[in-house]
CSV table of C-alpha atoms in Angstrom, one decimal:
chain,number,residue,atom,x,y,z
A,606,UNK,CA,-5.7,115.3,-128.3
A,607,UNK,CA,-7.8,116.3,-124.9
A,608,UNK,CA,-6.4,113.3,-123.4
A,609,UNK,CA,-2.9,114.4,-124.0
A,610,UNK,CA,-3.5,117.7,-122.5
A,611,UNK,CA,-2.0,119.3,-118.9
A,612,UNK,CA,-4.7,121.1,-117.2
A,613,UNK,CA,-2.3,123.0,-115.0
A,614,UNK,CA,-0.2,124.6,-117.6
A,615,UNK,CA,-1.2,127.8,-118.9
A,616,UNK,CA,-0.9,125.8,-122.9
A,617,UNK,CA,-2.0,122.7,-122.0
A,618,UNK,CA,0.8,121.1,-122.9
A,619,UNK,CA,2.7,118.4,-120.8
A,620,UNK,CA,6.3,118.8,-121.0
A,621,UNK,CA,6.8,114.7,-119.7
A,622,UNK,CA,5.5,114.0,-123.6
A,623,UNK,CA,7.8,114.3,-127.0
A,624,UNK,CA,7.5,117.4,-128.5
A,625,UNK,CA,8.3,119.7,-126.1
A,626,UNK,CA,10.9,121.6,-123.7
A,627,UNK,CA,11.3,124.7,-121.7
A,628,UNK,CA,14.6,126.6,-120.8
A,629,UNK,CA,13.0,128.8,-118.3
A,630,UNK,CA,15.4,130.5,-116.5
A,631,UNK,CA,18.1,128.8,-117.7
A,632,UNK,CA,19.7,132.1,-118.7
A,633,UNK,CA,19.4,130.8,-122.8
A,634,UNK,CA,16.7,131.5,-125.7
A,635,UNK,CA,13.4,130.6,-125.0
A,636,UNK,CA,12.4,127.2,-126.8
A,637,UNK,CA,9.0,127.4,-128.9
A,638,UNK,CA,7.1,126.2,-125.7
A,639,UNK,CA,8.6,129.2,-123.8
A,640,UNK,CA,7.9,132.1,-126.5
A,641,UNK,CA,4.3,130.4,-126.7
A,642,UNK,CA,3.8,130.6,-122.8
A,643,UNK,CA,5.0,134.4,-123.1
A,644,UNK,CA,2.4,135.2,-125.9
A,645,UNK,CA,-0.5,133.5,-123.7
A,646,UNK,CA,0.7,135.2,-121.2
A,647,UNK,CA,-0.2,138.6,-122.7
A,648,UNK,CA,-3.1,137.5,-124.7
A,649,UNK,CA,-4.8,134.7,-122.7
A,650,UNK,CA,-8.1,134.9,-124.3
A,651,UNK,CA,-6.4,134.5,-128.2
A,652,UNK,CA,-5.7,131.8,-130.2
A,653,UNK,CA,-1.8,131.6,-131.1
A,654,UNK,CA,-0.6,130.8,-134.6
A,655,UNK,CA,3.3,130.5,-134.6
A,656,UNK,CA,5.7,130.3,-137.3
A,657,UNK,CA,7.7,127.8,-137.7
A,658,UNK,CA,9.5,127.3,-141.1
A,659,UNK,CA,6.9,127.2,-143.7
A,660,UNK,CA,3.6,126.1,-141.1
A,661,UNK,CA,2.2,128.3,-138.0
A,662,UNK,CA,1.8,125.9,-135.3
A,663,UNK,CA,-0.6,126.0,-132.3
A,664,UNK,CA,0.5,124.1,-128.8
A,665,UNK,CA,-1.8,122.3,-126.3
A,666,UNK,CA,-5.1,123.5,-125.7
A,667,UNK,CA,-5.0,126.2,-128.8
A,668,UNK,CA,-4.1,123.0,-131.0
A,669,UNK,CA,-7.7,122.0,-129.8
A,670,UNK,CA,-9.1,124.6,-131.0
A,671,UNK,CA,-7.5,124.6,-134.3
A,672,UNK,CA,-8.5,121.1,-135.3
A,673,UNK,CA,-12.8,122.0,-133.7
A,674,UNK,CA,-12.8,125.3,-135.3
A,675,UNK,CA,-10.6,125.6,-138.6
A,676,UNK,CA,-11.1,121.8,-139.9
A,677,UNK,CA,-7.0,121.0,-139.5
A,678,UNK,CA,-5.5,118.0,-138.8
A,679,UNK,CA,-3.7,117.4,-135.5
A,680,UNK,CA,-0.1,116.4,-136.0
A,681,UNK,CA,0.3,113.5,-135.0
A,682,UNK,CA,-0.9,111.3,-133.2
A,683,UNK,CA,1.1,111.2,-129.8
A,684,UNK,CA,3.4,113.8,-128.0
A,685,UNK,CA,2.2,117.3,-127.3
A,686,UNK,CA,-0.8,118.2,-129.2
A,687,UNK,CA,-0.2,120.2,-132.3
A,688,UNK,CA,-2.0,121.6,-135.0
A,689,UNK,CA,-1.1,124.1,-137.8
A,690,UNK,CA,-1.5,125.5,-141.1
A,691,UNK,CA,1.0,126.1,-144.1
A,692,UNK,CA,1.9,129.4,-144.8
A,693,UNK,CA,0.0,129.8,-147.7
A,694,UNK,CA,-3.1,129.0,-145.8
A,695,UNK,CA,-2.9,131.2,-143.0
A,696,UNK,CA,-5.7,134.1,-144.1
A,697,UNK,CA,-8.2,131.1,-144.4
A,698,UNK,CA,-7.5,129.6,-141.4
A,699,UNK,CA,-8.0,132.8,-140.0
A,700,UNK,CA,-10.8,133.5,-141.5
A,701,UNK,CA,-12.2,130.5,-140.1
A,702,UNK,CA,-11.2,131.0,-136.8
A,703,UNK,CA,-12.6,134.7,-136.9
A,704,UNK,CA,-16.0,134.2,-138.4
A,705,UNK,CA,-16.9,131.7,-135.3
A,706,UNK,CA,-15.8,134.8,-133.0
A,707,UNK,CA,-12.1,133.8,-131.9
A,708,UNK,CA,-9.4,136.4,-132.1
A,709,UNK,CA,-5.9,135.1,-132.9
A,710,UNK,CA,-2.1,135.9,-132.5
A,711,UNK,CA,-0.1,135.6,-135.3
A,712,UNK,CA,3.7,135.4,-134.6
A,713,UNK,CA,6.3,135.4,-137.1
A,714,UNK,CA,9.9,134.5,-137.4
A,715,UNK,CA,13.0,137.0,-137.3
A,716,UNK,CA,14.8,137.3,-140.7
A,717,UNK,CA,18.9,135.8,-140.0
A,718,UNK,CA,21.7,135.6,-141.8
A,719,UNK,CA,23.7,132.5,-141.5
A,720,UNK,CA,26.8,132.3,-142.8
A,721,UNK,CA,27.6,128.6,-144.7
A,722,UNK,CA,28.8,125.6,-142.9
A,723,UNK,CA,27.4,127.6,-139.7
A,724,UNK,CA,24.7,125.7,-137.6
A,725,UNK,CA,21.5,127.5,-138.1
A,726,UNK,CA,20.9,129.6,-134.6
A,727,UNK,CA,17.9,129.6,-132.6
A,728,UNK,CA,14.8,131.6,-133.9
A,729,UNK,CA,13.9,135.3,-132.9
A,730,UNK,CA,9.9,135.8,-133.0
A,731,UNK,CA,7.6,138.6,-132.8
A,732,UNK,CA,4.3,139.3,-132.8
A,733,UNK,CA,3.2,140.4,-136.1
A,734,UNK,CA,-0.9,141.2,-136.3
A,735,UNK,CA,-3.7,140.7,-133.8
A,736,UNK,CA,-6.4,139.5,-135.9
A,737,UNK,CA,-10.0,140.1,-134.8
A,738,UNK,CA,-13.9,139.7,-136.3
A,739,UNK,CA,-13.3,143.3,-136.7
A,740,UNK,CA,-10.0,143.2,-138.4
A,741,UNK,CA,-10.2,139.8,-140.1
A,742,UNK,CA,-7.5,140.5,-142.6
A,743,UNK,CA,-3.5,139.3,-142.0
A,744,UNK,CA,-1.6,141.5,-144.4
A,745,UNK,CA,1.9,141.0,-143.8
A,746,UNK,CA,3.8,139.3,-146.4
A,747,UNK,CA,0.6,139.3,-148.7
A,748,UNK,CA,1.9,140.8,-151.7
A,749,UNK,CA,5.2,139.1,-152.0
A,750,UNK,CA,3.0,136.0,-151.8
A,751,UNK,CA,0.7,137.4,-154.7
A,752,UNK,CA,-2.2,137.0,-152.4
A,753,UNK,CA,-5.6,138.7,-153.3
A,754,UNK,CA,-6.5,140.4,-150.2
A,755,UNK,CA,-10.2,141.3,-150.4
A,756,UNK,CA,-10.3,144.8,-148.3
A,757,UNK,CA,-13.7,145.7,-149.6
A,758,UNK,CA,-17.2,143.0,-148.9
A,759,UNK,CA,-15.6,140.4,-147.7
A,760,UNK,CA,-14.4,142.5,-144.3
A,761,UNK,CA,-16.0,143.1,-141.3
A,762,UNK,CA,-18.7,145.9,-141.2
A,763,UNK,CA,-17.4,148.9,-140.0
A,764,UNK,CA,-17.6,150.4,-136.3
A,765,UNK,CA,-20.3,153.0,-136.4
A,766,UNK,CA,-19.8,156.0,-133.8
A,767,UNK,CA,-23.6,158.9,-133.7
A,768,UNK,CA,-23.8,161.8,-132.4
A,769,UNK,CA,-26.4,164.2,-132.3
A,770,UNK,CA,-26.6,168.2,-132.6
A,771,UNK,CA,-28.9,171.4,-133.3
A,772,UNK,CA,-27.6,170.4,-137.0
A,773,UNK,CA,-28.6,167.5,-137.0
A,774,UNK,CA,-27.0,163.8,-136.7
A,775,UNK,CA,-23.4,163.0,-137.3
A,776,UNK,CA,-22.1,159.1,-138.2
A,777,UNK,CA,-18.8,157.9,-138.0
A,778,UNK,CA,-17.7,155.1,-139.8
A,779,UNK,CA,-14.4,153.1,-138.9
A,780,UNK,CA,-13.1,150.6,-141.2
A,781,UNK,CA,-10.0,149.0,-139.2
A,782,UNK,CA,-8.3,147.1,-142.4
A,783,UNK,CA,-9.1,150.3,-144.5
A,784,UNK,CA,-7.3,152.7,-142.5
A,785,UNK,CA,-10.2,154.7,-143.2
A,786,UNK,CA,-12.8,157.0,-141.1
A,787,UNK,CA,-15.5,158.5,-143.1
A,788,UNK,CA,-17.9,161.3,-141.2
A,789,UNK,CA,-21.7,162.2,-142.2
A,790,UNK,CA,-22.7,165.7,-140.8
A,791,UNK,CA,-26.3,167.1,-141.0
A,792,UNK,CA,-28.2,163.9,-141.6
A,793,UNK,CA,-32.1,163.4,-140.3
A,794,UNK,CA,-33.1,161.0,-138.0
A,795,UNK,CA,-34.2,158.8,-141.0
A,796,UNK,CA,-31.1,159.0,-143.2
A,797,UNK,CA,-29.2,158.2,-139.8
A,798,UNK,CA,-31.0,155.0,-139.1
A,799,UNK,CA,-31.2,154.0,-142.5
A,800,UNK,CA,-27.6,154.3,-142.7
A,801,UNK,CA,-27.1,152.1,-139.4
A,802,UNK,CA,-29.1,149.7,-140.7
A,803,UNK,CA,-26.9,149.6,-143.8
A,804,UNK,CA,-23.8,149.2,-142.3
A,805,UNK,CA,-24.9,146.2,-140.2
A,806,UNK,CA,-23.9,145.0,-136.5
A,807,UNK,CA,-19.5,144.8,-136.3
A,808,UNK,CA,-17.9,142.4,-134.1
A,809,UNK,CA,-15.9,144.0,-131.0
A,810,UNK,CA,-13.0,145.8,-132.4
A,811,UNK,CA,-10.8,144.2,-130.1
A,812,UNK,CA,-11.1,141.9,-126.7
């Protein structure tokens, strides 16, 4: 796959190979290679996981990644480098990709109605979740899919704020998935470290 890759493209990917093609200001809806450019664009440092049908695909260089990181084949073996997951695999790639550090993109497809005997038009996509070691968990779509999200030990540990007063110490606790912020007024020094100590070291909540 390294091989196949374009250093001087923002993706990696070498438009000269199959799998591939830009309509960059051409005036007409951005191909998969453009929306993926655009994504990187804003989020250079994250991997991007794109839908397409019932797979997210990476391109070029975060098809790499993919493959070292999450344990996923490459597709194919020539053209563009690609990699991806089904849909029903996307939380564990993700968590794969998120408990070596990596912070991801996930980009879903526009819903369309097309009316029969109508060729299918070109795909609307948005950017759904930024998933982080702090915010591990991709709920969209979960419960139609049945999925067992586990929002309680298997999450990140929570962003700890402390403050101190005459009264005493204060600790916040800020649990990203959870939607939840708990506050501790009037503890001692000891019940406030013991509490840190607890809750463990979190991740960055976003970078």
């Amino acid at each position: 796959m390294i091989a196949r890759l374009d250093r001087d493209d923002p993706l990696g990917v070498d438009l000269t190979l199959r799998g591939a093609s830009t309509r960059h200001g051409a005036g007409k809806r951005m191909t998969l290679y453009d929306y993926a450019r655009t994504v990187k664009a804003a989020h250079p440092r994250k991997i991007s996981l794109i839908r397409v049908g019932d797979f997210y695909e990476c391109l070029g260089y975060d098809a790499v990644m993919l493959v070292m990181h999450a344990g996923l084949n490459p597709m194919g073996i020539s053209g563009v480098p690609k990699a991806g997951c089904p849909v029903v695999k996307i939380q564990e790639t993700l968590d794969r990709l998120t408990s070596r550090g990596y912070s991801c993109v996930v980009c879903e497809e526009v819903p369309q109605m097309n009316r029969y005997g109508q060729p299918t038009p070109p795909k609307d996509r948005y950017i759904a979740a930024i998933v982080t070691p702090a915010s591990p968990n991709y709920v969209k779509g979960a419960a139609s899919q049945g999925e067992d999200v586990d929002f309680g030990d298997g999450s990140a540990p929570p962003v700890i704020g402390l403050a101190s007063s005459a009264l005493g110490y204060t600790v916040v606790t800020v649990e990203p998935d959870l939607r939840r912020v708990s506050v501790l007024e009037g503890l001692t020094a000891e019940a406030a470290a013991a509490k840190l100590s607890a809750g463990g070291i979190p991740p960055p909540p976003y970078r």
